Amino acid sequence: MIYLCRHGQTQFNREGRFQGQTESDLTALGRAQARAMGELLADLIAREPSDAWRIVASPLRRARNTAEAIAERTGLPLSFDDRLLEISVGEWSGRLREDIRRDNPELFASYEWAFRAPGGETFEDVTARVAGWLAEQAPETERRLIVVSHGVAGRLLRGAYAGLSRADTLAQEVPQDAVYRLLAGQIDRFDCAPVEDPEFA
């Protein structure tokens, strides 16, 4: 069993900037989302008690900080794996999405836009590393993992797990306030309790 989640909202998310593998800190809302994921996951794993539960995350700071909040709530050990990193968006890193869209509207006609950044990674690049990580994990009947990753990388990990087509893989949602359970070839979504943005509460 794997519970997969995306990091909480970051400053770049709020500003509409491409992040890729560039560092961007969680906002106050992002930190609240991380705590909410921790609460939800504590409840979910209590239904499947095991000493084997552990957390593994992308080492990028936004995922690391989200995973640390989950670890604080659940008391689980935490490790990091570079294969869970977000896609590299090359020359788009840190740039406003609307600026790129204005200059290159044809690139955003489909979900394929993420793989069209100059100097960035391809669908095949990211799929190979997340699928490689997945293949190395314990058999499904034995594994008990909480995984904290990113938007594109999380989509491709779910797609690799379920054997989805490229189009269906890219069409998946990437919420920052929900957890996905990967079990028995199925993917189920669990939504966190709603949280208010502390900056606007």
JSON list of C-alpha atoms in Angstrom, two decimals:
[
{"chain": "A", "resi": 1, "resn": "MET", "atom": "CA", "xyz": [0.00, 0.00, 0.00]},
{"chain": "A", "resi": 2, "resn": "ILE", "atom": "CA", "xyz": [1.19, 3.50, -0.84]},
{"chain": "A", "resi": 3, "resn": "TYR", "atom": "CA", "xyz": [-0.33, 6.80, 0.25]},
{"chain": "A", "resi": 4, "resn": "LEU", "atom": "CA", "xyz": [0.85, 9.46, -2.19]},
{"chain": "A", "resi": 5, "resn": "CYS", "atom": "CA", "xyz": [0.55, 13.18, -1.65]},
{"chain": "A", "resi": 6, "resn": "ARG", "atom": "CA", "xyz": [1.80, 16.39, -3.18]},
{"chain": "A", "resi": 7, "resn": "HIS", "atom": "CA", "xyz": [3.54, 19.07, -1.13]},
{"chain": "A", "resi": 8, "resn": "GLY", "atom": "CA", "xyz": [1.51, 21.98, 0.19]},
{"chain": "A", "resi": 9, "resn": "GLN", "atom": "CA", "xyz": [1.16, 25.31, -1.60]},
{"chain": "A", "resi": 10, "resn": "THR", "atom": "CA", "xyz": [4.40, 27.22, -2.20]},
{"chain": "A", "resi": 11, "resn": "GLN", "atom": "CA", "xyz": [5.18, 30.84, -2.87]},
{"chain": "A", "resi": 12, "resn": "PHE", "atom": "CA", "xyz": [5.81, 30.00, -6.52]},
{"chain": "A", "resi": 13, "resn": "ASN", "atom": "CA", "xyz": [2.44, 28.21, -6.70]},
{"chain": "A", "resi": 14, "resn": "ARG", "atom": "CA", "xyz": [0.76, 31.32, -5.34]},
{"chain": "A", "resi": 15, "resn": "GLU", "atom": "CA", "xyz": [2.60, 33.58, -7.79]},
{"chain": "A", "resi": 16, "resn": "GLY", "atom": "CA", "xyz": [1.94, 31.31, -10.78]},
{"chain": "A", "resi": 17, "resn": "ARG", "atom": "CA", "xyz": [5.61, 30.54, -11.40]},
{"chain": "A", "resi": 18, "resn": "PHE", "atom": "CA", "xyz": [7.13, 27.36, -12.80]},
{"chain": "A", "resi": 19, "resn": "GLN", "atom": "CA", "xyz": [9.03, 25.55, -10.07]},
{"chain": "A", "resi": 20, "resn": "GLY", "atom": "CA", "xyz": [10.48, 22.38, -11.47]},
{"chain": "A", "resi": 21, "resn": "GLN", "atom": "CA", "xyz": [13.51, 21.58, -9.34]},
{"chain": "A", "resi": 22, "resn": "THR", "atom": "CA", "xyz": [13.92, 25.18, -8.14]},
{"chain": "A", "resi": 23, "resn": "GLU", "atom": "CA", "xyz": [13.39, 25.70, -4.43]},
{"chain": "A", "resi": 24, "resn": "SER", "atom": "CA", "xyz": [10.33, 27.60, -3.21]},
{"chain": "A", "resi": 25, "resn": "ASP", "atom": "CA", "xyz": [9.10, 27.73, 0.38]},
{"chain": "A", "resi": 26, "resn": "LEU", "atom": "CA", "xyz": [5.68, 26.66, 1.61]},
{"chain": "A", "resi": 27, "resn": "THR", "atom": "CA", "xyz": [3.23, 29.49, 2.23]},
{"chain": "A", "resi": 28, "resn": "ALA", "atom": "CA", "xyz": [1.22, 29.68, 5.45]},
{"chain": "A", "resi": 29, "resn": "LEU", "atom": "CA", "xyz": [-1.55, 27.86, 3.58]},
{"chain": "A", "resi": 30, "resn": "GLY", "atom": "CA", "xyz": [0.94, 25.25, 2.40]},
{"chain": "A", "resi": 31, "resn": "ARG", "atom": "CA", "xyz": [2.06, 24.60, 5.97]},
{"chain": "A", "resi": 32, "resn": "ALA", "atom": "CA", "xyz": [-1.57, 24.26, 7.05]},
{"chain": "A", "resi": 33, "resn": "GLN", "atom": "CA", "xyz": [-2.19, 21.83, 4.18]},
{"chain": "A", "resi": 34, "resn": "ALA", "atom": "CA", "xyz": [0.82, 19.78, 5.27]},
{"chain": "A", "resi": 35, "resn": "ARG", "atom": "CA", "xyz": [-0.54, 19.56, 8.81]},
{"chain": "A", "resi": 36, "resn": "ALA", "atom": "CA", "xyz": [-3.96, 18.55, 7.44]},
{"chain": "A", "resi": 37, "resn": "MET", "atom": "CA", "xyz": [-2.35, 15.78, 5.40]},
{"chain": "A", "resi": 38, "resn": "GLY", "atom": "CA", "xyz": [-0.58, 14.62, 8.54]},
{"chain": "A", "resi": 39, "resn": "GLU", "atom": "CA", "xyz": [-3.89, 14.42, 10.40]},
{"chain": "A", "resi": 40, "resn": "LEU", "atom": "CA", "xyz": [-5.57, 12.50, 7.57]},
{"chain": "A", "resi": 41, "resn": "LEU", "atom": "CA", "xyz": [-2.66, 10.10, 7.15]},
{"chain": "A", "resi": 42, "resn": "ALA", "atom": "CA", "xyz": [-2.47, 9.41, 10.89]},
{"chain": "A", "resi": 43, "resn": "ASP", "atom": "CA", "xyz": [-6.09, 8.29, 10.70]},
{"chain": "A", "resi": 44, "resn": "LEU", "atom": "CA", "xyz": [-5.61, 6.25, 7.53]},
{"chain": "A", "resi": 45, "resn": "ILE", "atom": "CA", "xyz": [-2.57, 4.31, 8.70]},
{"chain": "A", "resi": 46, "resn": "ALA", "atom": "CA", "xyz": [-4.25, 3.60, 12.06]},
{"chain": "A", "resi": 47, "resn": "ARG", "atom": "CA", "xyz": [-6.66, 1.44, 10.05]},
{"chain": "A", "resi": 48, "resn": "GLU", "atom": "CA", "xyz": [-3.70, -0.64, 8.81]},
{"chain": "A", "resi": 49, "resn": "PRO", "atom": "CA", "xyz": [-1.46, -0.98, 11.88]},
{"chain": "A", "resi": 50, "resn": "SER", "atom": "CA", "xyz": [2.06, -2.10, 11.06]},
{"chain": "A", "resi": 51, "resn": "ASP", "atom": "CA", "xyz": [5.61, -1.44, 12.22]},
{"chain": "A", "resi": 52, "resn": "ALA", "atom": "CA", "xyz": [6.62, -1.25, 8.55]},
{"chain": "A", "resi": 53, "resn": "TRP", "atom": "CA", "xyz": [5.09, 2.19, 7.83]},
{"chain": "A", "resi": 54, "resn": "ARG", "atom": "CA", "xyz": [7.62, 4.80, 6.72]},
{"chain": "A", "resi": 55, "resn": "ILE", "atom": "CA", "xyz": [7.71, 8.07, 4.81]},
{"chain": "A", "resi": 56, "resn": "VAL", "atom": "CA", "xyz": [9.83, 8.72, 1.74]},
{"chain": "A", "resi": 57, "resn": "ALA", "atom": "CA", "xyz": [9.93, 12.09, 0.01]},
{"chain": "A", "resi": 58, "resn": "SER", "atom": "CA", "xyz": [11.52, 14.16, -2.67]},
{"chain": "A", "resi": 59, "resn": "PRO", "atom": "CA", "xyz": [14.43, 16.08, -1.14]},
{"chain": "A", "resi": 60, "resn": "LEU", "atom": "CA", "xyz": [13.23, 19.44, -2.52]},
{"chain": "A", "resi": 61, "resn": "ARG", "atom": "CA", "xyz": [12.47, 21.73, 0.39]},
{"chain": "A", "resi": 62, "resn": "ARG", "atom": "CA", "xyz": [8.73, 22.02, -0.24]},
{"chain": "A", "resi": 63, "resn": "ALA", "atom": "CA", "xyz": [8.32, 18.23, -0.22]},
{"chain": "A", "resi": 64, "resn": "ARG", "atom": "CA", "xyz": [10.79, 17.84, 2.65]},
{"chain": "A", "resi": 65, "resn": "ASN", "atom": "CA", "xyz": [8.89, 20.33, 4.83]},
{"chain": "A", "resi": 66, "resn": "THR", "atom": "CA", "xyz": [5.55, 18.71, 4.01]},
{"chain": "A", "resi": 67, "resn": "ALA", "atom": "CA", "xyz": [6.97, 15.28, 4.84]},
{"chain": "A", "resi": 68, "resn": "GLU", "atom": "CA", "xyz": [8.41, 16.59, 8.10]},
{"chain": "A", "resi": 69, "resn": "ALA", "atom": "CA", "xyz": [4.96, 17.84, 9.15]},
{"chain": "A", "resi": 70, "resn": "ILE", "atom": "CA", "xyz": [3.51, 14.41, 8.36]},
{"chain": "A", "resi": 71, "resn": "ALA", "atom": "CA", "xyz": [6.33, 12.69, 10.25]},
{"chain": "A", "resi": 72, "resn": "GLU", "atom": "CA", "xyz": [5.77, 14.93, 13.27]},
{"chain": "A", "resi": 73, "resn": "ARG", "atom": "CA", "xyz": [2.10, 13.94, 13.38]},
{"chain": "A", "resi": 74, "resn": "THR", "atom": "CA", "xyz": [2.55, 10.23, 12.65]},
{"chain": "A", "resi": 75, "resn": "GLY", "atom": "CA", "xyz": [5.88, 9.56, 14.37]},
{"chain": "A", "resi": 76, "resn": "LEU", "atom": "CA", "xyz": [7.10, 7.65, 11.32]},
{"chain": "A", "resi": 77, "resn": "PRO", "atom": "CA", "xyz": [10.71, 7.53, 10.06]},
{"chain": "A", "resi": 78, "resn": "LEU", "atom": "CA", "xyz": [11.47, 9.76, 7.08]},
{"chain": "A", "resi": 79, "resn": "SER", "atom": "CA", "xyz": [13.92, 9.32, 4.22]},
{"chain": "A", "resi": 80, "resn": "PHE", "atom": "CA", "xyz": [14.48, 10.99, 0.86]},
{"chain": "A", "resi": 81, "resn": "ASP", "atom": "CA", "xyz": [14.95, 9.76, -2.70]},
{"chain": "A", "resi": 82, "resn": "ASP", "atom": "CA", "xyz": [16.05, 11.88, -5.67]},
{"chain": "A", "resi": 83, "resn": "ARG", "atom": "CA", "xyz": [13.89, 9.82, -8.01]},
{"chain": "A", "resi": 84, "resn": "LEU", "atom": "CA", "xyz": [10.81, 11.48, -6.49]},
{"chain": "A", "resi": 85, "resn": "LEU", "atom": "CA", "xyz": [12.01, 14.94, -7.55]},
{"chain": "A", "resi": 86, "resn": "GLU", "atom": "CA", "xyz": [9.73, 17.13, -9.62]},
{"chain": "A", "resi": 87, "resn": "ILE", "atom": "CA", "xyz": [10.30, 17.37, -13.36]},
{"chain": "A", "resi": 88, "resn": "SER", "atom": "CA", "xyz": [13.05, 19.77, -14.38]},
{"chain": "A", "resi": 89, "resn": "VAL", "atom": "CA", "xyz": [11.56, 22.62, -16.42]},
{"chain": "A", "resi": 90, "resn": "GLY", "atom": "CA", "xyz": [14.92, 23.87, -17.62]},
{"chain": "A", "resi": 91, "resn": "GLU", "atom": "CA", "xyz": [14.86, 27.48, -18.78]},
{"chain": "A", "resi": 92, "resn": "TRP", "atom": "CA", "xyz": [11.32, 27.99, -17.46]},
{"chain": "A", "resi": 93, "resn": "SER", "atom": "CA", "xyz": [12.37, 27.61, -13.81]},
{"chain": "A", "resi": 94, "resn": "GLY", "atom": "CA", "xyz": [11.15, 30.56, -11.77]},
{"chain": "A", "resi": 95, "resn": "ARG", "atom": "CA", "xyz": [9.37, 32.22, -14.69]},
{"chain": "A", "resi": 96, "resn": "LEU", "atom": "CA", "xyz": [5.73, 33.27, -14.57]},
{"chain": "A", "resi": 97, "resn": "ARG", "atom": "CA", "xyz": [3.42, 30.78, -16.26]},
{"chain": "A", "resi": 98, "resn": "GLU", "atom": "CA", "xyz": [1.45, 33.59, -17.95]},
{"chain": "A", "resi": 99, "resn": "ASP", "atom": "CA", "xyz": [4.60, 35.04, -19.50]},
{"chain": "A", "resi": 100, "resn": "ILE", "atom": "CA", "xyz": [5.47, 31.69, -21.06]},
{"chain": "A", "resi": 101, "resn": "ARG", "atom": "CA", "xyz": [1.87, 31.17, -22.18]},
{"chain": "A", "resi": 102, "resn": "ARG", "atom": "CA", "xyz": [1.72, 34.62, -23.78]},
{"chain": "A", "resi": 103, "resn": "ASP", "atom": "CA", "xyz": [4.95, 34.08, -25.70]},
{"chain": "A", "resi": 104, "resn": "ASN", "atom": "CA", "xyz": [4.20, 30.43, -26.64]},
{"chain": "A", "resi": 105, "resn": "PRO", "atom": "CA", "xyz": [0.40, 29.89, -26.65]},
{"chain": "A", "resi": 106, "resn": "GLU", "atom": "CA", "xyz": [0.69, 26.81, -28.88]},
{"chain": "A", "resi": 107, "resn": "LEU", "atom": "CA", "xyz": [2.64, 24.96, -26.18]},
{"chain": "A", "resi": 108, "resn": "PHE", "atom": "CA", "xyz": [-0.34, 25.00, -23.82]},
{"chain": "A", "resi": 109, "resn": "ALA", "atom": "CA", "xyz": [-2.92, 23.42, -26.07]},
{"chain": "A", "resi": 110, "resn": "SER", "atom": "CA", "xyz": [-2.63, 20.14, -24.14]},
{"chain": "A", "resi": 111, "resn": "TYR", "atom": "CA", "xyz": [-1.26, 18.66, -20.93]},
{"chain": "A", "resi": 112, "resn": "GLU", "atom": "CA", "xyz": [2.00, 18.04, -22.79]},
{"chain": "A", "resi": 113, "resn": "TRP", "atom": "CA", "xyz": [3.20, 21.58, -21.99]},
{"chain": "A", "resi": 114, "resn": "ALA", "atom": "CA", "xyz": [5.22, 20.34, -19.01]},
{"chain": "A", "resi": 115, "resn": "PHE", "atom": "CA", "xyz": [7.61, 18.47, -21.32]},
{"chain": "A", "resi": 116, "resn": "ARG", "atom": "CA", "xyz": [8.26, 21.32, -23.75]},
{"chain": "A", "resi": 117, "resn": "ALA", "atom": "CA", "xyz": [10.50, 23.51, -21.62]},
{"chain": "A", "resi": 118, "resn": "PRO", "atom": "CA", "xyz": [13.90, 24.19, -23.23]},
{"chain": "A", "resi": 119, "resn": "GLY", "atom": "CA", "xyz": [16.47, 22.13, -21.35]},
{"chain": "A", "resi": 120, "resn": "GLY", "atom": "CA", "xyz": [13.82, 20.36, -19.30]},
{"chain": "A", "resi": 121, "resn": "GLU", "atom": "CA", "xyz": [13.01, 16.69, -18.78]},
{"chain": "A", "resi": 122, "resn": "THR", "atom": "CA", "xyz": [10.75, 14.60, -20.98]},
{"chain": "A", "resi": 123, "resn": "PHE", "atom": "CA", "xyz": [7.78, 12.41, -20.09]},
{"chain": "A", "resi": 124, "resn": "GLU", "atom": "CA", "xyz": [10.03, 9.41, -20.62]},
{"chain": "A", "resi": 125, "resn": "ASP", "atom": "CA", "xyz": [12.75, 10.83, -18.34]},
{"chain": "A", "resi": 126, "resn": "VAL", "atom": "CA", "xyz": [10.45, 11.35, -15.38]},
{"chain": "A", "resi": 127, "resn": "THR", "atom": "CA", "xyz": [8.46, 8.16, -15.92]},
{"chain": "A", "resi": 128, "resn": "ALA", "atom": "CA", "xyz": [11.67, 6.11, -15.98]},
{"chain": "A", "resi": 129, "resn": "ARG", "atom": "CA", "xyz": [12.87, 7.41, -12.63]},
{"chain": "A", "resi": 130, "resn": "VAL", "atom": "CA", "xyz": [9.55, 7.22, -10.76]},
{"chain": "A", "resi": 131, "resn": "ALA", "atom": "CA", "xyz": [8.74, 3.80, -12.23]},
{"chain": "A", "resi": 132, "resn": "GLY", "atom": "CA", "xyz": [12.26, 2.65, -11.35]},
{"chain": "A", "resi": 133, "resn": "TRP", "atom": "CA", "xyz": [11.72, 3.75, -7.76]},
{"chain": "A", "resi": 134, "resn": "LEU", "atom": "CA", "xyz": [8.36, 1.96, -7.64]},
{"chain": "A", "resi": 135, "resn": "ALA", "atom": "CA", "xyz": [9.82, -1.27, -9.00]},
{"chain": "A", "resi": 136, "resn": "GLU", "atom": "CA", "xyz": [12.36, -1.39, -6.17]},
{"chain": "A", "resi": 137, "resn": "GLN", "atom": "CA", "xyz": [9.79, -1.26, -3.39]},
{"chain": "A", "resi": 138, "resn": "ALA", "atom": "CA", "xyz": [8.62, -4.28, -1.43]},
{"chain": "A", "resi": 139, "resn": "PRO", "atom": "CA", "xyz": [5.78, -6.36, -2.91]},
{"chain": "A", "resi": 140, "resn": "GLU", "atom": "CA", "xyz": [2.44, -4.60, -2.66]},
{"chain": "A", "resi": 141, "resn": "THR", "atom": "CA", "xyz": [1.15, -6.93, 0.04]},
{"chain": "A", "resi": 142, "resn": "GLU", "atom": "CA", "xyz": [4.09, -5.97, 2.25]},
{"chain": "A", "resi": 143, "resn": "ARG", "atom": "CA", "xyz": [4.83, -2.31, 1.60]},
{"chain": "A", "resi": 144, "resn": "ARG", "atom": "CA", "xyz": [3.50, 0.43, 3.86]},
{"chain": "A", "resi": 145, "resn": "LEU", "atom": "CA", "xyz": [4.65, 3.74, 2.44]},
{"chain": "A", "resi": 146, "resn": "ILE", "atom": "CA", "xyz": [3.69, 7.39, 2.61]},
{"chain": "A", "resi": 147, "resn": "VAL", "atom": "CA", "xyz": [5.22, 9.21, -0.35]},
{"chain": "A", "resi": 148, "resn": "VAL", "atom": "CA", "xyz": [5.52, 12.99, -0.67]},
{"chain": "A", "resi": 149, "resn": "SER", "atom": "CA", "xyz": [6.26, 14.18, -4.18]},
{"chain": "A", "resi": 150, "resn": "HIS", "atom": "CA", "xyz": [5.12, 16.82, -6.67]},
{"chain": "A", "resi": 151, "resn": "GLY", "atom": "CA", "xyz": [2.52, 17.65, -9.29]},
{"chain": "A", "resi": 152, "resn": "VAL", "atom": "CA", "xyz": [3.99, 16.22, -12.49]},
{"chain": "A", "resi": 153, "resn": "ALA", "atom": "CA", "xyz": [6.10, 13.54, -10.78]},
{"chain": "A", "resi": 154, "resn": "GLY", "atom": "CA", "xyz": [3.07, 12.42, -8.75]},
{"chain": "A", "resi": 155, "resn": "ARG", "atom": "CA", "xyz": [0.92, 12.19, -11.87]},
{"chain": "A", "resi": 156, "resn": "LEU", "atom": "CA", "xyz": [3.50, 10.03, -13.60]},
{"chain": "A", "resi": 157, "resn": "LEU", "atom": "CA", "xyz": [3.98, 7.83, -10.56]},
{"chain": "A", "resi": 158, "resn": "ARG", "atom": "CA", "xyz": [0.24, 7.15, -10.40]},
{"chain": "A", "resi": 159, "resn": "GLY", "atom": "CA", "xyz": [0.18, 6.53, -14.13]},
{"chain": "A", "resi": 160, "resn": "ALA", "atom": "CA", "xyz": [3.05, 4.06, -13.91]},
{"chain": "A", "resi": 161, "resn": "TYR", "atom": "CA", "xyz": [1.41, 2.27, -10.99]},
{"chain": "A", "resi": 162, "resn": "ALA", "atom": "CA", "xyz": [-1.98, 1.85, -12.68]},
{"chain": "A", "resi": 163, "resn": "GLY", "atom": "CA", "xyz": [-0.71, 1.34, -16.23]},
{"chain": "A", "resi": 164, "resn": "LEU", "atom": "CA", "xyz": [-2.58, 4.40, -17.49]},
{"chain": "A", "resi": 165, "resn": "SER", "atom": "CA", "xyz": [-2.24, 5.75, -21.01]},
{"chain": "A", "resi": 166, "resn": "ARG", "atom": "CA", "xyz": [-0.12, 8.84, -21.49]},
{"chain": "A", "resi": 167, "resn": "ALA", "atom": "CA", "xyz": [-3.22, 11.01, -21.97]},
{"chain": "A", "resi": 168, "resn": "ASP", "atom": "CA", "xyz": [-4.98, 9.63, -18.89]},
{"chain": "A", "resi": 169, "resn": "THR", "atom": "CA", "xyz": [-1.81, 9.97, -16.83]},
{"chain": "A", "resi": 170, "resn": "LEU", "atom": "CA", "xyz": [-1.47, 13.65, -17.67]},
{"chain": "A", "resi": 171, "resn": "ALA", "atom": "CA", "xyz": [-5.18, 14.41, -17.14]},
{"chain": "A", "resi": 172, "resn": "GLN", "atom": "CA", "xyz": [-5.06, 13.42, -13.46]},
{"chain": "A", "resi": 173, "resn": "GLU", "atom": "CA", "xyz": [-5.66, 16.07, -10.83]},
{"chain": "A", "resi": 174, "resn": "VAL", "atom": "CA", "xyz": [-2.80, 17.18, -8.56]},
{"chain": "A", "resi": 175, "resn": "PRO", "atom": "CA", "xyz": [-4.41, 18.62, -5.40]},
{"chain": "A", "resi": 176, "resn": "GLN", "atom": "CA", "xyz": [-2.42, 19.93, -2.48]},
{"chain": "A", "resi": 177, "resn": "ASP", "atom": "CA", "xyz": [-5.07, 18.96, 0.06]},
{"chain": "A", "resi": 178, "resn": "ALA", "atom": "CA", "xyz": [-5.69, 15.29, -0.69]},
{"chain": "A", "resi": 179, "resn": "VAL", "atom": "CA", "xyz": [-4.00, 11.89, -0.44]},
{"chain": "A", "resi": 180, "resn": "TYR", "atom": "CA", "xyz": [-4.11, 9.05, -2.97]},
{"chain": "A", "resi": 181, "resn": "ARG", "atom": "CA", "xyz": [-4.06, 5.40, -1.97]},
{"chain": "A", "resi": 182, "resn": "LEU", "atom": "CA", "xyz": [-2.38, 3.02, -4.44]},
{"chain": "A", "resi": 183, "resn": "LEU", "atom": "CA", "xyz": [-3.58, -0.49, -3.65]},
{"chain": "A", "resi": 184, "resn": "ALA", "atom": "CA", "xyz": [-4.48, -3.60, -5.64]},
{"chain": "A", "resi": 185, "resn": "GLY", "atom": "CA", "xyz": [-4.09, -1.76, -8.93]},
{"chain": "A", "resi": 186, "resn": "GLN", "atom": "CA", "xyz": [-6.61, 0.89, -7.88]},
{"chain": "A", "resi": 187, "resn": "ILE", "atom": "CA", "xyz": [-6.14, 4.57, -7.04]},
{"chain": "A", "resi": 188, "resn": "ASP", "atom": "CA", "xyz": [-8.47, 6.11, -4.46]},
{"chain": "A", "resi": 189, "resn": "ARG", "atom": "CA", "xyz": [-8.57, 9.72, -3.33]},
{"chain": "A", "resi": 190, "resn": "PHE", "atom": "CA", "xyz": [-9.03, 10.90, 0.27]},
{"chain": "A", "resi": 191, "resn": "ASP", "atom": "CA", "xyz": [-9.61, 14.62, 0.84]},
{"chain": "A", "resi": 192, "resn": "CYS", "atom": "CA", "xyz": [-8.20, 16.42, 3.84]},
{"chain": "A", "resi": 193, "resn": "ALA", "atom": "CA", "xyz": [-10.37, 18.47, 6.17]},
{"chain": "A", "resi": 194, "resn": "PRO", "atom": "CA", "xyz": [-10.71, 21.98, 4.68]},
{"chain": "A", "resi": 195, "resn": "VAL", "atom": "CA", "xyz": [-8.20, 24.52, 5.93]},
{"chain": "A", "resi": 196, "resn": "GLU", "atom": "CA", "xyz": [-8.37, 28.30, 5.78]},
{"chain": "A", "resi": 197, "resn": "ASP", "atom": "CA", "xyz": [-5.52, 30.32, 4.35]},
{"chain": "A", "resi": 198, "resn": "PRO", "atom": "CA", "xyz": [-3.98, 31.90, 7.50]},
{"chain": "A", "resi": 199, "resn": "GLU", "atom": "CA", "xyz": [-2.91, 34.93, 5.50]},
{"chain": "A", "resi": 200, "resn": "PHE", "atom": "CA", "xyz": [-6.50, 35.77, 4.65]},
{"chain": "A", "resi": 201, "resn": "ALA", "atom": "CA", "xyz": [-8.42, 34.34, 7.62]}
]
